[in-house]
Coordinates of C-alpha atoms and ligand atoms in Angstrom, one line a residue:
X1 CA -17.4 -76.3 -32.9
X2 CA -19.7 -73.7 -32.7
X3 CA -23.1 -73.9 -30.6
X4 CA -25.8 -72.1 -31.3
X5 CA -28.1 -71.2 -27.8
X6 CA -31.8 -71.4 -27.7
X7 CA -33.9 -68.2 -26.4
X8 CA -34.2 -70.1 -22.8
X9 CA -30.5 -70.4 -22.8
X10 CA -29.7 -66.9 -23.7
X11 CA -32.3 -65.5 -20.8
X12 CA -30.4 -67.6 -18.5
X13 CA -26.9 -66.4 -19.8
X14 CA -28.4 -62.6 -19.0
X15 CA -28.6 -63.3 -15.4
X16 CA -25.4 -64.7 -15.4
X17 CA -24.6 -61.8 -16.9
X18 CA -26.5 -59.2 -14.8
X19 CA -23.8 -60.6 -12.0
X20 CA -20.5 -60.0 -13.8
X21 CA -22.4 -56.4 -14.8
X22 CA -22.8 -55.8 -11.1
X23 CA -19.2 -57.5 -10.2
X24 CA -17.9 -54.7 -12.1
X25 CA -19.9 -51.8 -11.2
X26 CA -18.9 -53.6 -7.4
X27 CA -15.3 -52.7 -8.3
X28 CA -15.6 -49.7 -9.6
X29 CA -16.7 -47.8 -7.3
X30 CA -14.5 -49.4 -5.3
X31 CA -11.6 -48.4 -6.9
X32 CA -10.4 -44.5 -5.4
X33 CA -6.7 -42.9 -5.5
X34 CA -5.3 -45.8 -2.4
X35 CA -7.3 -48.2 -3.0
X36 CA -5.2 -51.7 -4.4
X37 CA -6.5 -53.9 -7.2
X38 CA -6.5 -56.6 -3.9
X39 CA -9.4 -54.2 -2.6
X40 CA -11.3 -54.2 -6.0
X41 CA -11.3 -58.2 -6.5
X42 CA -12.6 -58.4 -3.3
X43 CA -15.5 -56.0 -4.0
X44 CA -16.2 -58.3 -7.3
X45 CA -15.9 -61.8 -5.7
X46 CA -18.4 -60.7 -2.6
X47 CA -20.8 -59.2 -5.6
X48 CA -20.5 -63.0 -7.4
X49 CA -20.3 -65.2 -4.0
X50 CA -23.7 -63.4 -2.9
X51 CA -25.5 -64.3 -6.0
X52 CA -24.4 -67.5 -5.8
X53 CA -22.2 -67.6 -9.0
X54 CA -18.7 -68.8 -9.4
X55 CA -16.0 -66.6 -10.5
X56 CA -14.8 -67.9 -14.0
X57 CA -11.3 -66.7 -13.4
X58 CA -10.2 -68.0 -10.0
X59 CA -7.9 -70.8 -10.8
X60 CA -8.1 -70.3 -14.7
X61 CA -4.8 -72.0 -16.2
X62 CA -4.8 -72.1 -19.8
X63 CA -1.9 -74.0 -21.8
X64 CA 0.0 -70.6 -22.3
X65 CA 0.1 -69.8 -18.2
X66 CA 2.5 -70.6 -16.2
X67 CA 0.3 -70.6 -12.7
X68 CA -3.2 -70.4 -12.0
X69 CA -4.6 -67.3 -12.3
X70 CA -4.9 -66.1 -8.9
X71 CA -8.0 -63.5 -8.6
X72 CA -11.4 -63.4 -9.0
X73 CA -11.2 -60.2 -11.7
X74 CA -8.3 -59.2 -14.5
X75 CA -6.9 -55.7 -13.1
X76 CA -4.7 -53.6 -15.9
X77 CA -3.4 -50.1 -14.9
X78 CA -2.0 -48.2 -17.5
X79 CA 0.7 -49.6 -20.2
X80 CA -0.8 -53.3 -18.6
X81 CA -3.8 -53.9 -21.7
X82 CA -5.3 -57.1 -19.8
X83 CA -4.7 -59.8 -17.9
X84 CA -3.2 -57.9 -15.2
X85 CA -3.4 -59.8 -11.5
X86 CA -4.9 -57.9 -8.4
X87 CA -2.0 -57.5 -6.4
X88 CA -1.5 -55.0 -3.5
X89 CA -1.0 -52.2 -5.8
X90 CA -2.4 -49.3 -4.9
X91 CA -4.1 -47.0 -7.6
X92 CA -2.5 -43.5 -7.8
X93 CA -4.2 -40.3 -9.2
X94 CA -5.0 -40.5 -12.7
X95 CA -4.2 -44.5 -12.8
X96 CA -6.2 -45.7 -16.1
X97 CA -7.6 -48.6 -15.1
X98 CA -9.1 -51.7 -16.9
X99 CA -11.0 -54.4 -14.8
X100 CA -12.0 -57.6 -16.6
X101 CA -14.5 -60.2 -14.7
X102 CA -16.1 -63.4 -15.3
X103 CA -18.6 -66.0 -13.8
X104 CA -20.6 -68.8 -14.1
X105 CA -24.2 -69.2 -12.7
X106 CA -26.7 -72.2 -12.8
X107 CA -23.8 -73.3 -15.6
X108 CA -23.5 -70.2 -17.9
X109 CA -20.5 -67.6 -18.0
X110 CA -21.0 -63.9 -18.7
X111 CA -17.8 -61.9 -19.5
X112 CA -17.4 -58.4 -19.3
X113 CA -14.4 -55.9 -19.4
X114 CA -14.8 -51.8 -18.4
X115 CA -12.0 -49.1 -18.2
X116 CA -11.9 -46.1 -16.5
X117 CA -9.6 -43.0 -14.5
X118 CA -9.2 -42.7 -11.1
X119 CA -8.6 -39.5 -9.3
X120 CA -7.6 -36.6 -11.7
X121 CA -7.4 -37.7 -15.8
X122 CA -5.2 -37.0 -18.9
X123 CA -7.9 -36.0 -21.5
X124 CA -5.9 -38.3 -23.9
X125 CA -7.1 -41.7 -21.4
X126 CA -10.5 -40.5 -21.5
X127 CA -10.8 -40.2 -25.4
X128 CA -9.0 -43.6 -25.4
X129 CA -11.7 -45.1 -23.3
X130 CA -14.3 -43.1 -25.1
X131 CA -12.7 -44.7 -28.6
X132 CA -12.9 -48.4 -26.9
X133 CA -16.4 -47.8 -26.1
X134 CA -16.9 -47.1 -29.4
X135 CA -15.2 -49.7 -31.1
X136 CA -17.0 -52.0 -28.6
X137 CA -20.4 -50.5 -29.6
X138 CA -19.8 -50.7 -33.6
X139 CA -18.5 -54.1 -33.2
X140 CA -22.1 -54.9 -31.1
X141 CA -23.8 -53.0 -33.5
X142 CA -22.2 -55.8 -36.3
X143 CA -23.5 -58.9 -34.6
X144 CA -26.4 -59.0 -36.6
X145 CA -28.0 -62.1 -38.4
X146 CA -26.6 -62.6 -41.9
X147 CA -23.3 -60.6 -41.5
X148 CA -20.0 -62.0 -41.1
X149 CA -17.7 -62.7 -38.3
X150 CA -15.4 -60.3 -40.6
X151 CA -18.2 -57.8 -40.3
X152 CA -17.7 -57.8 -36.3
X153 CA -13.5 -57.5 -36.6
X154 CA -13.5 -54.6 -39.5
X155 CA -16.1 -52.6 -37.7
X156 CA -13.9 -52.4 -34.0
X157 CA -10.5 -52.5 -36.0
X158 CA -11.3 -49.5 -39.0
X159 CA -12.3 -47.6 -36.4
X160 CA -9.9 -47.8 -33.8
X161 CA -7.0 -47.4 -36.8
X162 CA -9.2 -44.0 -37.8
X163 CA -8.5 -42.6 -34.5
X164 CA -5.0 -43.8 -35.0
X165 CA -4.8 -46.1 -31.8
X166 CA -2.7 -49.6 -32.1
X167 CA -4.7 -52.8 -30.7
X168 CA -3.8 -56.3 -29.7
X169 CA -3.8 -57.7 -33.5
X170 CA -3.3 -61.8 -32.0
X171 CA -5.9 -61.0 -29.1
X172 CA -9.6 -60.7 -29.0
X173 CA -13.1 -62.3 -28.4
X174 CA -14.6 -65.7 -28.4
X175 CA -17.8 -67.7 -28.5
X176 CA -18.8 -67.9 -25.0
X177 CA -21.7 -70.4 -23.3
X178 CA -21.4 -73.3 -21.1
X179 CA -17.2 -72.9 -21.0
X180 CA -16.3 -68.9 -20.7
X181 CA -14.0 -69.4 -24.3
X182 CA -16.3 -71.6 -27.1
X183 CA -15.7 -71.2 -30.8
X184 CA -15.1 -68.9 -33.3
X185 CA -12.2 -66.3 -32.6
X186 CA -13.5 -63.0 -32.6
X187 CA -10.5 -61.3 -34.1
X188 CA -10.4 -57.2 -33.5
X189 CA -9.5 -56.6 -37.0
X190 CA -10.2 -58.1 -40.3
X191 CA -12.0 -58.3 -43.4
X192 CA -15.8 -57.0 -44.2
X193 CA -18.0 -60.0 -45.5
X194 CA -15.4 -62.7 -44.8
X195 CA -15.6 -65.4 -42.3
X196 CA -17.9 -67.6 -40.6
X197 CA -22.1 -66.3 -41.9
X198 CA -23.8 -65.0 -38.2
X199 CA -26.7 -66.9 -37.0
X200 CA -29.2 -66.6 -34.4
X201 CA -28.1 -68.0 -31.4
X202 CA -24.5 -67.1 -31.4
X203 CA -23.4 -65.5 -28.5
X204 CA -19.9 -63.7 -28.8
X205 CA -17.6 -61.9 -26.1
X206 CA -16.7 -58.7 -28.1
X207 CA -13.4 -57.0 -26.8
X208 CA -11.4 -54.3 -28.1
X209 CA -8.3 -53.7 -26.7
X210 CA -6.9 -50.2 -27.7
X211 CA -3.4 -48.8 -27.0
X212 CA -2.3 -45.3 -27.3
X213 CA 0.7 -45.7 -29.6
X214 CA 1.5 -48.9 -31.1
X215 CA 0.4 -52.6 -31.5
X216 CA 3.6 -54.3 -29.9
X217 CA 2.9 -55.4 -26.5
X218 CA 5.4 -58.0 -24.4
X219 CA 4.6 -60.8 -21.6
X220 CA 5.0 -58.9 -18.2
X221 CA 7.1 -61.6 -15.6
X222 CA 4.7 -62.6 -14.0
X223 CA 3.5 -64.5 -16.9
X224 CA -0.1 -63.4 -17.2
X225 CA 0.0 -59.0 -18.1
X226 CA 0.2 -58.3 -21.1
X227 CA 2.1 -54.6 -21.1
X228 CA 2.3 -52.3 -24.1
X229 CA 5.8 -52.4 -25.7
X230 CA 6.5 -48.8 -25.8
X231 CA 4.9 -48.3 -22.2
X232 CA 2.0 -46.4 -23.8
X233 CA -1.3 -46.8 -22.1
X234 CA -4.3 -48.8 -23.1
X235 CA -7.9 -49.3 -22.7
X236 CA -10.1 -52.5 -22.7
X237 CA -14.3 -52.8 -23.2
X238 CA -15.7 -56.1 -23.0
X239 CA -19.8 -57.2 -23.5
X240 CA -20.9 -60.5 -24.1
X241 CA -23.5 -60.2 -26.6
X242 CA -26.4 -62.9 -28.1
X243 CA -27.2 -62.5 -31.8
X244 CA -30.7 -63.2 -32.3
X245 CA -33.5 -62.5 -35.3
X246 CA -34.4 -58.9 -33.4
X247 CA -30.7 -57.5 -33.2
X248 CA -27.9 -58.5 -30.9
X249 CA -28.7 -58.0 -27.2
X250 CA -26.1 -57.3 -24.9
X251 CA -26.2 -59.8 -21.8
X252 CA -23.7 -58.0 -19.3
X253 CA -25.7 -54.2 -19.7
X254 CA -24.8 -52.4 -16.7
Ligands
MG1 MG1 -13.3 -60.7 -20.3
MG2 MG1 -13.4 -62.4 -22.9

């Protein structure tokens, strides 16, 4: 079922937001040629513990996991496109890295998802990032009252085929609120003027997930990463984002 939020409840899904913006930025600049994805959790989870919040991923299991998920943020280097775990890996030079963070506060979740290079990049990551940032931003820009959810999926998914990137077809946003995934789907690719009619109220997590080569991607063994098929590398940009009558505002802005 889909709920629609009031303008109270989307100011206080920004702050929630505001923290999993700063959890990020926390990890971020973190995140150096050394450094492991243990080190970058930790950075997050201190930003979302001192704000009081609750990370939304901690101890996440849904029906497809095999174990809880063990960290506080989502950490994907390279051919990993997301879920990846923070484990003691350390980040090498020119590691493309996703980071993908949740939480809840006073009983709202913001999600959020940035990519970026460490240490020395191949020009081909940073136009891939550049590309997911894109497709993030014309999928925003298609969260407006009286479009489709079709609208949302056709704008991230013509453009990323345009500049000739796979994506995740079976993977992407969700209606988000009260619980971190609500209804609808928020599919990366799809139709123009089909689906469910956009209403104020609705607040989406829109997530493209872009791959350098092509859309076939394999369960890692650990149960949770999600690794490109033809070890290619891939990018990931994540806002949650509240459709209301003025335009759709995005809640986790940096
Ligand atoms: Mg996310
Ligand atoms: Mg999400």
């Amino acid at each position: 079922m889909v709920e629609l939020k009031t303008a109270g409840e989307i100011d206080a899904m920004r702050e929630a937001g505001r923290v999993v913006a700063n959890a990020l930025a926390a990890a971020r600049a973190a995140a150096r040629v050394g450094v492991t994805l243990r080190e970058l959790d930790a950075a997050a989870a201190a930003v979302i513990s001192d704000a009081g919040a609750t990370p939304a991923f901690l101890g996440y299991q849904p029906d497809w996991a095999p174990t809880p998920f063990p960290g506080v943020i989502c950490a994907s280097v390279n051919d990993a496109v997301v879920h990846g775990i923070p484990t003691g890996q350390a980040l090498a030079d020119g590691d493309l890295v996703s980071i993908d963070c949740g939480a809840y506060l006073d009983g709202w979740c913001g999600d959020s998802a940035i990519s970026f290079v460490v240490g020395a990049a191949d020009p081909q990551d940073l136009s891939l990032i550049a590309d997911t940032e894109e497709a993030l931003a014309r999928g925003v820009a298609a969260a407006r009252v009286g479009n489709r959810l079709g609208d949302i999926a056709a704008a991230i998914g013509s453009f990323t085929r345009s500049r000739g990137h796979g994506l995740l077809a079976d993977h992407g946003g969700h209606g988000i609120g009260r619980a971190m995934h609500e209804d609808p789907d928020v599919p990366n690719e799809g139709r123009a003027g089909r689906g469910m009619r956009l209403r104020a109220g609705l607040v989406l997590a829109i997530e493209p997930m872009l791959i350098r080569g092509g859309d076939d991607y394999r369960h890692d063994r650990d149960g949770w990463t999600l690794r490109t098929l033809d070890g290619t590398r891939a990018a990931h940009a994540e806002h949650t984002v509240a459709i209301t009558e003025a335009g759709p505002v995005v809640l986790t802005a940096a």
